[in-house]
Amino acid sequence: MATEKLIIGDTEINRAIAMAKSGETPDGKIFIFTDEKFTNLRLQVQAKTASWIVRWKSSSVTIGYAWPAKKRHITAPSTVRKLADTVLDLMKDDPDKVKSYLDAHFAGQSKSEALKAAHKTADTWTLRECVEQTIDGKTAPDAKHKIGANTVKDYRGTFSRDVFQKVLDKPAVLVTRGDIESVRDHVKKHVGASPAIKIITYTRAVLDYCARNHAGQSGLDKVDAWWHFLNAPFEIKPRNRRPEIEAIVATMLLAEEYLTKPLPGRAQGVNGTNPGTLAGLWWLVLTCQRAAAGMSLLAHDVVTDPDSNEFLLAAWAEDVMKAGQAHVLPIPDRAWAMINSFREKGRHAGSQEWAFPSERKKDAHATASGVYRILYRLAGRDALIQEAKVERKGKKVPERTERRDLLKEAGIDWWSLHDLRRSLTKVLDDNGIPGGATVILAHDIHEKSELAVTASEREREDFQKLRTARITKMAYGGAQYIALKKEAMRIWTDAVLDEYDRQKSEKAATLEAAE
DNA sequence: TCTGACACCCGTCGGTGGTG
DNA sequence: CACCACCGACGGGTGTCAGA
C-alpha cells in the first residue's frame, strides 16, 4: 500500500482526483496521503472515490470526498482541516455525535448550529415524535386551540407520504429547511399544489407547537425558528367556472328527459334519472346551498311562512351548516312547486324524516354525491362497464355500447354543484343586491338559536306547530336578514324558472313543428 | 308464460385532492 | 382549519334472455 506523508495541498488533491477518476492507483492498491499539518487527517483513494478521513485512535470517520463531486464534496485544504478539527474534537468527546454533526454541517447549518444539533441527538424528539405530540396536544379535551377529526385526518395524510418518512425519522433539531422543501417539491411535482402547501403548513404548525410548548424535549430551543421562513411559492388558482342560467336550465331539461328513458348506449331499459334525485338537483339549483348540507334538510324543517302566502321557510340546524351556524332560507312558492313536482314522485316520497329521501335506501336522505352523479352521467363521465365477476357461459348478454357527452352535444360546458354559487352571486350583483348572495349562501350569519330536536319532542302532537313557530321566530328575529333573503331568492329562482318556461315552450314548439 | 341466472345501472361509500 | 368536489369501487335491485 502506497502512503505518502506530506502537507496535503492542491497538487495532492489533484493527483487523488485523477486517480479516482480513472479508478486506478499506481500499484492498484489503496493510495493514501497523510497530512503533516493536521496529523489525524488523510486523503484516501480507493476505486473511484477519494475520501477525506479523520482518524483518532482506533476509529476513523469519512468527513467528505474530493471525488466524486456529487455529495459532501470538499476540495479546499483549509476547509477540510477546519472541519476535521471540529470532528476530531467530537470524536474525542462522543463518537456517536459525529454523524449527526456531519449531517447538520452538510445540510448547510453553521458550525455552532450543527454542534448544538449534534449534542442533542440522543435525547430530543424526532420530527415524527413532534408530529405525534402535536396531534396529541391539539386534540386533548382541554386544548386551547383544538383541532377537529378532519384536521387530524389531514395531518396524518400529509405526514404519511412516502417521501416524508426519511425526514420524519431525523431528530427535529437536525431537520433543515432544505429537507422540507424537497418533500414539498416532490409532492408538488407528483401529487399537486394543495397537498404540497399542506406539507409546509403542517410542518410549520408542528414545529411551532413543539418549540412553543415542548422546547426542551424537542430540542427546538437550541435552533433558530427556520420553519417560519418555510413557504410554498405557488397558489391554487381559484376556480371560476360559472354556468349561465341558460346552460343550467338546459341541463335540467336534459335530466328531466331521461326520467322516462335510458341514457344512450345503456344495455338495459333503466331510466337515466329518478324523480327523487332530480328533485334534489332542482333543490340545489334553486337554493344554491352547499350540496351536502343542502341535502340534509329534515322534513319537518320546511314550514309554511305564517307571514306570507308566497314563501315557505327552510331551516338547517347549526351542526349541519359550515361553521356551525343555523340558517333559515325563504323558498318562493313557485320554486317549491317546481321542486315538489319531482319530489312527490320519488320512491320514498312523504318521508317523515327527510325532505329529500333517498331513492335507494330507506331512512336515508338523497346524497350530494347521488345528485352530482346525474350531471356526471349526462356528461358521459361514468365508467362504461363494471368488470364481470364470473366468466360468461356463452350466454348472450346485453352490452352497453357507447358513452356520449350529452352536455357537450347540447353545447353546454361542464358545470358542477358548487359552480351554482358563483352564478347566483353574478345574477344578484347584476340585479343590484350584492348582499343577497352572501345571506343566501350563509357566508356570514351569526345565529345562536337552538334547532336541535329530541326524539320525545318530536312525539308531541303539536310538534309541527311549535317547530313552525320556532323557525319563524328565528327567521324574523335576529341576524337572519329575512327580507333581503326573500328578495334575493325571488330574483334568482324567477330567473331560473322563467328560463325553464321559455326553453320548455320552445322545445314544445319545435316538436310540434316536426310533426 | 314462467323462472332463474346474469350482469347491468344508479346511487352510496369512502379516499384523495382542492377550496375559501 | 374545516369544509367541498371529484371519482373509483361496489352493492341492492332489476331488466333481459334462454330454456322449461
Coordinates of C-alpha atoms (C1' of nucleotides) in Angstrom, one line a residue:
Chain A
M1 CA 0.0 0.0 0.0
A2 CA 1.4 3.4 -1.1
T3 CA 1.3 6.0 1.6
E4 CA 2.7 9.5 1.2
K5 CA 3.2 11.7 4.2
L6 CA 3.3 15.4 3.4
I7 CA 1.4 18.6 3.7
I8 CA -1.7 18.0 1.6
G9 CA -2.1 20.8 -1.0
D10 CA -3.8 21.3 -4.3
T11 CA -1.2 19.1 -6.1
E12 CA -2.0 16.1 -3.9
I13 CA -5.7 16.7 -4.2
N14 CA -5.5 16.9 -8.0
R15 CA -3.5 13.7 -8.1
A16 CA -6.0 12.0 -5.9
I17 CA -8.9 13.2 -8.1
A18 CA -7.1 11.9 -11.2
M19 CA -6.6 8.5 -9.6
A20 CA -10.2 8.3 -8.5
K21 CA -11.5 9.5 -11.9
S22 CA -9.6 6.7 -13.7
G23 CA -10.2 4.3 -10.8
E24 CA -6.5 3.3 -10.9
T25 CA -3.8 3.9 -8.3
P26 CA -0.1 3.3 -9.2
D27 CA 0.1 -0.1 -7.6
G28 CA -3.6 -1.0 -7.8
K29 CA -4.0 -0.9 -4.1
I30 CA -5.4 1.7 -1.8
F31 CA -3.5 5.0 -2.0
I32 CA -3.2 7.3 1.0
F33 CA -1.9 10.8 1.6
T34 CA -1.5 11.6 5.3
D35 CA -1.4 15.2 6.3
E36 CA 1.6 16.5 8.1
K37 CA -0.1 19.7 9.0
F38 CA -3.1 18.0 10.6
T39 CA -1.9 14.6 11.7
N40 CA -5.3 13.0 12.0
L41 CA -6.3 13.8 8.5
R42 CA -5.8 11.7 5.4
L43 CA -6.9 11.7 1.8
Q44 CA -7.5 8.1 0.7
V45 CA -8.1 6.9 -2.8
Q46 CA -9.8 3.6 -3.4
A47 CA -11.6 2.6 -6.6
K48 CA -13.5 5.6 -7.8
T49 CA -13.6 7.7 -4.7
A50 CA -11.1 10.0 -3.0
S51 CA -12.3 10.3 0.6
W52 CA -11.3 12.7 3.4
I53 CA -10.8 10.7 6.6
V54 CA -10.2 11.7 10.2
R55 CA -8.5 9.1 12.3
W56 CA -8.3 9.1 16.0
K57 CA -7.1 6.1 18.0
S58 CA -8.8 3.1 16.5
S59 CA -11.7 4.8 14.8
S60 CA -11.9 6.7 11.6
V61 CA -14.6 8.8 10.0
T62 CA -15.1 9.9 6.5
I63 CA -15.9 13.6 6.6
G64 CA -16.2 14.3 2.9
Y65 CA -15.0 13.5 -0.6
A66 CA -12.6 15.1 -3.0
W67 CA -14.1 12.8 -5.6
P68 CA -16.8 12.1 -6.8
A69 CA -18.1 15.7 -6.9
K70 CA -21.6 14.7 -6.0
K71 CA -22.2 14.7 -2.3
R72 CA -20.1 16.1 0.6
H73 CA -17.7 17.4 -2.0
I74 CA -14.7 19.3 -0.5
T75 CA -11.5 20.2 -2.3
A76 CA -10.1 23.2 -0.4
P77 CA -7.4 22.1 2.1
S78 CA -8.3 24.8 4.6
T79 CA -12.0 23.9 4.6
V80 CA -11.1 20.2 5.2
R81 CA -8.8 21.0 8.0
K82 CA -11.3 23.2 9.7
L83 CA -14.0 20.5 9.5
A84 CA -11.5 17.8 10.6
D85 CA -10.6 19.8 13.6
T86 CA -14.2 20.1 14.8
V87 CA -14.9 16.4 14.0
L88 CA -11.8 15.3 15.9
D89 CA -13.0 17.2 19.0
L90 CA -16.3 15.5 18.7
M91 CA -14.7 12.1 18.3
K92 CA -12.8 12.5 21.5
D93 CA -15.9 13.7 23.2
D94 CA -18.5 11.3 22.0
P95 CA -18.0 9.4 18.7
D96 CA -21.8 8.9 18.4
K97 CA -22.3 12.6 17.8
V98 CA -20.1 12.8 14.8
K99 CA -22.6 11.5 12.3
S100 CA -25.4 14.0 13.3
Y101 CA -22.9 16.8 13.3
L102 CA -21.9 16.0 9.7
D103 CA -25.5 15.7 8.7
A104 CA -26.2 19.1 10.1
H105 CA -23.0 20.6 8.6
F106 CA -23.7 19.4 5.1
A107 CA -27.3 20.4 5.4
G108 CA -25.9 23.9 5.5
Q109 CA -26.0 24.7 9.2
S110 CA -23.4 26.9 10.7
K111 CA -20.8 25.4 12.9
S112 CA -22.4 26.4 16.1
E113 CA -25.9 25.3 14.9
A114 CA -24.5 22.0 13.8
L115 CA -22.7 21.5 17.1
K116 CA -25.8 22.3 19.1
A117 CA -27.7 19.8 16.9
A118 CA -25.0 17.1 17.4
H119 CA -25.2 17.5 21.1
K120 CA -28.9 17.0 21.1
T121 CA -29.4 13.9 19.0
A122 CA -29.7 11.3 21.6
D123 CA -32.3 12.8 23.8
T124 CA -34.6 15.0 21.7
W125 CA -37.6 14.2 19.7
T126 CA -37.6 13.2 16.1
L127 CA -39.8 15.1 13.7
R128 CA -42.2 12.1 13.8
E129 CA -42.4 12.4 17.6
C130 CA -43.1 16.1 17.3
V131 CA -46.0 15.3 14.9
E132 CA -47.5 12.8 17.4
Q133 CA -47.0 15.2 20.3
T134 CA -48.6 18.0 18.4
I135 CA -51.6 15.9 17.4
D136 CA -52.0 14.6 21.0
G137 CA -51.7 18.1 22.4
K138 CA -54.1 19.7 20.0
T139 CA -56.8 17.1 20.4
A140 CA -56.7 17.0 24.2
P141 CA -60.1 17.7 25.7
D142 CA -58.7 20.9 27.4
A143 CA -56.6 22.0 24.5
K144 CA -56.6 25.7 23.9
H145 CA -56.7 25.6 20.1
K146 CA -58.4 22.3 19.4
I147 CA -58.3 20.7 16.0
G148 CA -61.1 18.5 14.7
A149 CA -61.2 15.0 13.4
N150 CA -60.9 16.2 9.8
T151 CA -57.8 18.1 10.5
V152 CA -56.2 15.2 12.2
K153 CA -57.0 13.2 9.1
D154 CA -55.3 15.9 7.1
Y155 CA -52.2 15.9 9.4
R156 CA -52.0 12.1 9.1
G157 CA -52.5 12.2 5.3
T158 CA -49.8 14.7 5.0
F159 CA -47.1 13.1 7.2
S160 CA -47.7 9.6 5.9
R161 CA -46.5 10.4 2.5
D162 CA -43.6 8.1 1.4
V163 CA -41.2 10.8 0.6
F164 CA -41.6 12.3 4.1
Q165 CA -40.6 9.2 6.0
K166 CA -36.8 9.6 6.0
V167 CA -37.1 13.2 7.2
L168 CA -39.6 12.3 9.9
D169 CA -37.1 9.9 11.5
K170 CA -34.5 12.7 11.8
P171 CA -34.2 14.4 15.1
A172 CA -36.3 17.6 14.8
V173 CA -33.2 19.7 15.5
L174 CA -31.5 18.3 12.5
V175 CA -34.3 18.8 10.1
T176 CA -33.5 21.6 7.7
R177 CA -35.5 23.9 5.5
G178 CA -34.0 22.1 2.5
D179 CA -35.4 18.7 3.8
I180 CA -38.9 20.1 4.0
E181 CA -38.6 22.0 0.7
S182 CA -37.5 18.9 -1.1
V183 CA -40.5 17.0 0.2
R184 CA -42.7 19.9 -0.8
D185 CA -41.3 20.0 -4.3
H186 CA -41.6 16.2 -4.7
V187 CA -45.3 16.3 -3.7
K188 CA -45.9 19.3 -5.9
K189 CA -44.5 17.5 -8.8
H190 CA -46.1 14.1 -8.3
V191 CA -49.3 14.9 -6.5
G192 CA -50.5 18.5 -6.6
A193 CA -50.3 22.0 -5.3
S194 CA -52.8 21.7 -2.5
P195 CA -51.0 18.7 -0.8
A196 CA -47.7 20.5 -1.2
I197 CA -49.0 23.5 0.6
K198 CA -50.1 21.2 3.4
I199 CA -46.6 19.9 3.8
I200 CA -45.5 23.4 4.5
T201 CA -48.5 24.4 6.6
Y202 CA -48.5 21.4 8.9
T203 CA -44.7 21.2 9.3
R204 CA -44.7 24.8 10.4
A205 CA -47.6 24.1 12.8
V206 CA -45.9 21.1 14.3
L207 CA -42.5 22.7 14.8
D208 CA -44.1 25.9 16.2
Y209 CA -46.2 23.9 18.6
C210 CA -43.3 21.9 19.9
A211 CA -40.9 24.9 20.1
R212 CA -43.5 26.8 22.0
N213 CA -44.7 24.0 24.3
H214 CA -42.0 21.4 24.4
A215 CA -38.8 23.3 23.7
G216 CA -36.7 21.2 26.0
Q217 CA -37.8 17.7 24.9
S218 CA -37.9 18.6 21.3
G219 CA -34.6 20.3 21.5
L220 CA -36.1 23.1 19.4
D221 CA -35.0 25.8 21.9
K222 CA -31.5 25.3 20.6
V223 CA -32.4 26.0 17.0
D224 CA -33.4 29.2 15.2
A225 CA -37.0 29.1 14.1
W226 CA -36.1 28.5 10.5
W227 CA -39.5 27.0 9.8
H228 CA -41.0 30.5 10.0
F229 CA -39.4 31.0 6.6
L230 CA -41.0 27.9 5.1
N231 CA -43.1 28.9 2.2
A232 CA -45.0 27.5 -0.7
P233 CA -44.2 29.7 -3.7
F234 CA -47.3 28.8 -5.6
E235 CA -51.0 29.2 -5.1
I236 CA -54.1 27.4 -6.3
K237 CA -56.0 29.4 -8.8
P238 CA -59.5 29.8 -7.6
R239 CA -62.0 28.2 -9.9
N240 CA -64.2 30.5 -11.8
R241 CA -66.5 28.2 -13.7
R242 CA -69.8 30.0 -13.7
P243 CA -72.5 28.4 -15.8
E244 CA -75.1 30.6 -17.4
I245 CA -78.7 30.2 -16.3
E246 CA -79.4 29.1 -19.9
A247 CA -77.0 26.2 -19.6
I248 CA -78.2 25.2 -16.1
V249 CA -81.8 25.1 -17.3
A250 CA -80.8 23.2 -20.5
T251 CA -79.1 20.6 -18.3
M252 CA -82.1 20.3 -16.1
L253 CA -84.4 19.7 -19.1
L254 CA -82.0 17.1 -20.4
A255 CA -82.1 15.4 -17.0
E256 CA -85.8 15.6 -17.0
E257 CA -86.0 13.9 -20.4
Y258 CA -84.2 10.9 -19.0
L259 CA -86.7 10.4 -16.2
T260 CA -88.6 8.2 -18.7
K261 CA -85.9 6.6 -20.8
P262 CA -82.4 5.1 -20.5
L263 CA -79.3 7.1 -21.3
P264 CA -77.7 6.4 -24.7
G265 CA -75.8 3.2 -25.0
R266 CA -77.2 1.6 -22.0
A267 CA -77.8 -2.1 -22.3
Q268 CA -80.9 -2.0 -20.1
G269 CA -84.0 0.0 -20.2
V270 CA -83.4 1.7 -16.9
N271 CA -84.4 5.3 -16.7
G272 CA -81.4 7.6 -16.7
T273 CA -82.6 9.7 -13.7
N274 CA -85.1 9.2 -10.9
P275 CA -87.5 11.9 -9.7
G276 CA -86.3 11.9 -6.1
T277 CA -82.7 12.6 -7.2
L278 CA -83.8 15.1 -9.8
A279 CA -85.8 16.9 -7.1
G280 CA -82.6 17.1 -5.1
L281 CA -80.8 18.6 -8.1
W282 CA -83.5 21.2 -8.5
W283 CA -83.4 22.0 -4.9
L284 CA -79.6 22.7 -5.1
V285 CA -80.1 24.7 -8.3
L286 CA -82.8 26.8 -6.8
T287 CA -81.3 27.4 -3.4
C288 CA -77.5 27.2 -4.2
Q289 CA -76.8 25.7 -0.8
R290 CA -73.7 23.7 -0.2
A291 CA -74.5 20.3 -1.6
A292 CA -74.0 18.1 1.5
A293 CA -75.7 20.5 3.9
G294 CA -78.5 21.3 1.4
M295 CA -79.5 17.7 1.1
S296 CA -79.6 17.0 4.8
L297 CA -82.8 19.0 5.2
L298 CA -85.2 17.5 7.7
A299 CA -88.8 17.1 6.5
H300 CA -90.2 19.0 9.5
D301 CA -87.9 21.9 8.9
V302 CA -89.7 23.0 5.8
V303 CA -92.6 25.1 7.0
T304 CA -95.1 27.5 5.6
D305 CA -94.4 31.1 6.4
P306 CA -97.2 32.4 8.5
D307 CA -96.5 35.9 7.5
S308 CA -96.5 35.4 3.8
N309 CA -98.5 33.5 1.2
E310 CA -95.7 33.5 -1.2
F311 CA -92.9 31.8 0.7
L312 CA -92.0 28.7 2.7
L313 CA -89.2 28.6 5.2
A314 CA -86.5 26.0 5.2
A315 CA -84.2 25.7 8.2
W316 CA -80.9 23.9 9.0
A317 CA -79.7 23.2 12.4
E318 CA -76.3 24.6 13.4
D319 CA -74.5 21.3 13.3
V320 CA -75.3 20.8 9.6
M321 CA -74.0 24.1 8.4
K322 CA -70.4 25.1 7.9
A323 CA -69.1 27.0 10.9
G324 CA -71.9 25.6 13.0
Q325 CA -74.4 28.3 12.4
A326 CA -78.2 27.8 12.0
H327 CA -79.6 29.0 8.7
V328 CA -83.1 29.9 7.5
L329 CA -83.9 30.3 3.9
P330 CA -87.2 31.6 2.4
I331 CA -88.3 29.5 -0.5
P332 CA -90.7 31.1 -3.1
D333 CA -93.8 29.1 -3.6
R334 CA -93.1 28.9 -7.3
A335 CA -89.7 27.4 -6.7
W336 CA -91.1 24.9 -4.2
A337 CA -93.8 23.8 -6.6
M338 CA -91.1 23.0 -9.2
I339 CA -89.1 21.0 -6.7
N340 CA -92.1 19.3 -5.3
S341 CA -93.4 18.2 -8.7
F342 CA -90.4 15.8 -8.8
R343 CA -90.1 15.3 -5.1
E344 CA -93.6 13.8 -4.7
K345 CA -92.9 11.3 -7.5
G346 CA -89.9 9.9 -5.6
R347 CA -89.9 6.4 -4.4
H348 CA -90.0 7.3 -0.7
A349 CA -92.0 10.5 -1.1
G350 CA -93.7 11.6 2.0
S351 CA -90.9 10.5 4.3
Q352 CA -91.3 11.7 7.8
E353 CA -87.6 12.0 8.3
W354 CA -86.1 13.8 5.3
A355 CA -87.2 16.5 2.9
F356 CA -85.3 14.7 0.2
P357 CA -85.5 11.0 0.9
S358 CA -83.1 8.7 -0.9
E359 CA -84.4 6.7 -3.9
R360 CA -82.4 3.7 -2.7
K361 CA -82.0 3.5 1.0
K362 CA -84.9 3.7 3.3
D363 CA -84.5 6.2 6.1
A364 CA -81.5 7.9 4.4
H365 CA -81.6 11.2 2.6
A366 CA -80.5 11.7 -1.0
T367 CA -76.9 12.5 -1.0
A368 CA -74.9 15.2 -2.7
S369 CA -73.0 12.5 -4.4
G370 CA -76.1 10.9 -5.9
V371 CA -77.3 14.3 -7.2
Y372 CA -74.0 15.1 -8.6
R373 CA -74.0 11.8 -10.5
I374 CA -76.9 13.0 -12.6
L375 CA -74.6 15.6 -14.1
Y376 CA -71.7 13.1 -14.2
R377 CA -73.7 10.6 -16.3
L378 CA -75.2 13.2 -18.6
A379 CA -71.7 14.2 -19.5
G380 CA -70.8 10.5 -20.1
R381 CA -68.2 10.5 -17.4
D382 CA -69.2 7.3 -15.8
A383 CA -67.3 4.1 -16.5
L384 CA -68.5 2.1 -19.4
I385 CA -68.9 -1.3 -17.6
Q386 CA -68.0 -3.0 -14.5
E387 CA -65.7 -5.9 -14.7
A388 CA -67.6 -9.1 -14.9
K389 CA -67.2 -11.1 -11.7
V390 CA -67.9 -14.5 -13.3
E391 CA -66.9 -15.9 -16.7
R392 CA -69.7 -15.6 -19.1
K393 CA -71.1 -19.0 -20.1
G394 CA -71.7 -18.5 -23.7
K395 CA -74.9 -16.7 -22.9
K396 CA -75.8 -13.6 -24.9
V397 CA -75.7 -10.7 -22.5
P398 CA -76.9 -7.2 -23.3
E399 CA -74.0 -4.9 -23.7
R400 CA -73.5 -1.3 -23.0
T401 CA -72.3 0.3 -26.2
E402 CA -71.4 3.9 -26.3
R403 CA -70.6 6.7 -24.0
R404 CA -71.8 10.1 -25.1
D405 CA -71.3 13.6 -23.6
L406 CA -74.9 14.8 -23.8
L407 CA -74.0 18.1 -22.3
K408 CA -71.3 18.8 -24.9
E409 CA -73.7 17.7 -27.7
A410 CA -76.2 20.3 -26.4
G411 CA -73.5 23.0 -26.3
I412 CA -73.3 23.1 -22.5
D413 CA -70.0 23.4 -20.8
W414 CA -69.4 21.1 -17.9
W415 CA -70.5 22.5 -14.6
S416 CA -70.9 21.1 -11.1
L417 CA -72.9 21.9 -8.0
H418 CA -70.5 24.3 -6.4
D419 CA -70.4 26.5 -9.5
L420 CA -74.0 27.4 -9.0
R421 CA -72.9 29.7 -6.1
R422 CA -70.9 31.8 -8.5
S423 CA -73.8 32.0 -10.9
L424 CA -76.1 33.1 -8.1
T425 CA -73.7 35.8 -7.0
K426 CA -73.4 37.2 -10.5
V427 CA -77.2 37.3 -11.1
L428 CA -77.8 39.1 -7.8
D429 CA -75.0 41.5 -8.3
D430 CA -76.4 42.3 -11.7
N431 CA -79.7 42.9 -10.1
G432 CA -78.3 45.4 -7.7
I433 CA -78.3 43.5 -4.5
P434 CA -74.8 42.3 -3.9
G435 CA -75.5 41.4 -0.3
G436 CA -78.2 39.0 -1.4
A437 CA -75.7 36.2 -2.3
T438 CA -74.0 36.5 1.0
V439 CA -77.1 36.0 3.1
I440 CA -78.4 33.1 0.9
L441 CA -75.1 31.4 0.8
A442 CA -74.8 31.7 4.6
H443 CA -71.3 33.1 4.4
D444 CA -71.6 35.5 7.3
I445 CA -74.5 34.7 9.5
H446 CA -74.2 34.6 13.2
E447 CA -77.1 32.9 14.9
K448 CA -77.2 31.0 18.1
S449 CA -80.7 29.7 18.1
E450 CA -81.2 26.1 19.1
L451 CA -82.7 24.0 16.4
A452 CA -81.7 20.6 17.6
V453 CA -84.7 18.2 18.2
T454 CA -85.0 15.5 20.7
A455 CA -87.0 12.3 20.0
S456 CA -89.5 13.0 22.7
E457 CA -90.0 16.5 21.4
R458 CA -91.0 15.1 18.1
E459 CA -93.6 12.8 19.7
R460 CA -95.6 15.7 20.8
E461 CA -98.9 16.2 19.0
D462 CA -98.3 19.9 18.5
F463 CA -94.6 19.4 17.4
Q464 CA -95.0 20.8 13.9
K465 CA -96.9 23.8 15.2
L466 CA -94.2 24.5 17.7
R467 CA -91.5 23.9 15.1
T468 CA -93.1 26.4 12.7
A469 CA -93.2 28.9 15.5
R470 CA -89.6 28.5 16.4
I471 CA -88.3 28.7 12.8
T472 CA -90.4 31.7 12.1
K473 CA -89.2 33.4 15.2
M474 CA -85.6 32.7 14.2
A475 CA -86.3 33.9 10.6
Y476 CA -87.7 37.2 11.6
G477 CA -85.7 38.0 14.7
G478 CA -82.0 38.4 15.0
A479 CA -79.5 38.2 12.2
Q480 CA -81.3 36.3 9.5
Y481 CA -81.9 39.2 7.1
I482 CA -85.1 37.6 6.0
A483 CA -86.4 40.5 3.8
L484 CA -83.1 40.6 1.9
K485 CA -83.1 36.8 1.6
K486 CA -86.7 36.9 0.2
E487 CA -85.9 39.4 -2.4
A488 CA -82.7 37.7 -3.4
M489 CA -84.3 34.2 -3.6
R490 CA -87.1 35.6 -5.7
I491 CA -84.8 37.2 -8.2
W492 CA -82.7 34.1 -8.6
T493 CA -85.5 31.5 -8.7
D494 CA -87.6 33.6 -11.1
A495 CA -84.6 34.0 -13.4
V496 CA -84.1 30.2 -13.4
L497 CA -87.8 29.3 -13.7
D498 CA -88.5 31.9 -16.4
E499 CA -85.8 30.4 -18.4
Y500 CA -87.2 27.0 -17.8
D501 CA -90.6 28.0 -19.0
R502 CA -89.0 29.6 -22.1
Q503 CA -86.9 26.6 -23.0
K504 CA -89.8 24.2 -22.3
S505 CA -92.2 26.0 -24.6
E506 CA -89.5 26.4 -27.2
K507 CA -89.0 22.7 -27.1
A508 CA -92.7 22.0 -27.4
A509 CA -92.9 24.3 -30.4
T510 CA -90.0 22.5 -32.1
L511 CA -91.7 19.2 -31.5
E512 CA -94.9 20.5 -32.9
A513 CA -93.2 21.8 -36.0
A514 CA -91.6 18.5 -36.6
E515 CA -94.9 16.7 -36.7
Chain B
dT1 C1' -95.8 -17.7 -19.8
dC2 C1' -92.8 -18.5 -16.1
dT3 C1' -88.3 -18.9 -13.8
dG4 C1' -83.6 -18.5 -12.7
dA5 C1' -79.1 -16.7 -14.0
dC6 C1' -76.6 -13.0 -15.1
dA7 C1' -74.6 -8.6 -15.5
dC8 C1' -76.1 -4.0 -15.6
dC9 C1' -77.3 0.5 -13.5
dC10 C1' -78.0 4.1 -10.3
dG11 C1' -76.9 5.8 -6.1
dT12 C1' -73.8 5.2 -1.9
dC13 C1' -69.4 4.9 0.4
dG14 C1' -65.0 6.5 1.4
dG15 C1' -60.5 8.2 -0.1
dT16 C1' -57.8 11.8 -2.2
dG17 C1' -57.1 16.3 -3.7
dG18 C1' -59.0 21.2 -3.8
dT19 C1' -61.2 25.5 -1.8
dG20 C1' -62.5 29.6 0.9
Chain C
dC1 C1' -58.6 24.6 9.5
dA2 C1' -62.8 22.8 8.2
dC3 C1' -65.2 22.3 4.7
dC4 C1' -66.1 20.8 -0.6
dA5 C1' -65.6 18.4 -5.3
dC6 C1' -64.4 14.6 -7.6
dC7 C1' -64.0 9.9 -8.6
dG8 C1' -63.0 4.7 -8.1
dA9 C1' -65.2 0.8 -6.3
dC10 C1' -69.2 -1.5 -5.1
dG11 C1' -73.9 -3.5 -3.9
dG12 C1' -79.0 -3.9 -3.9
dG13 C1' -82.4 -4.1 -7.0
dT14 C1' -83.8 -5.1 -11.6
dG15 C1' -84.1 -5.7 -16.9
dT16 C1' -83.1 -9.2 -20.1
dC17 C1' -83.0 -13.6 -22.1
dA18 C1' -82.6 -18.7 -22.6
dG19 C1' -84.8 -22.6 -21.7
dA20 C1' -88.5 -25.1 -19.4

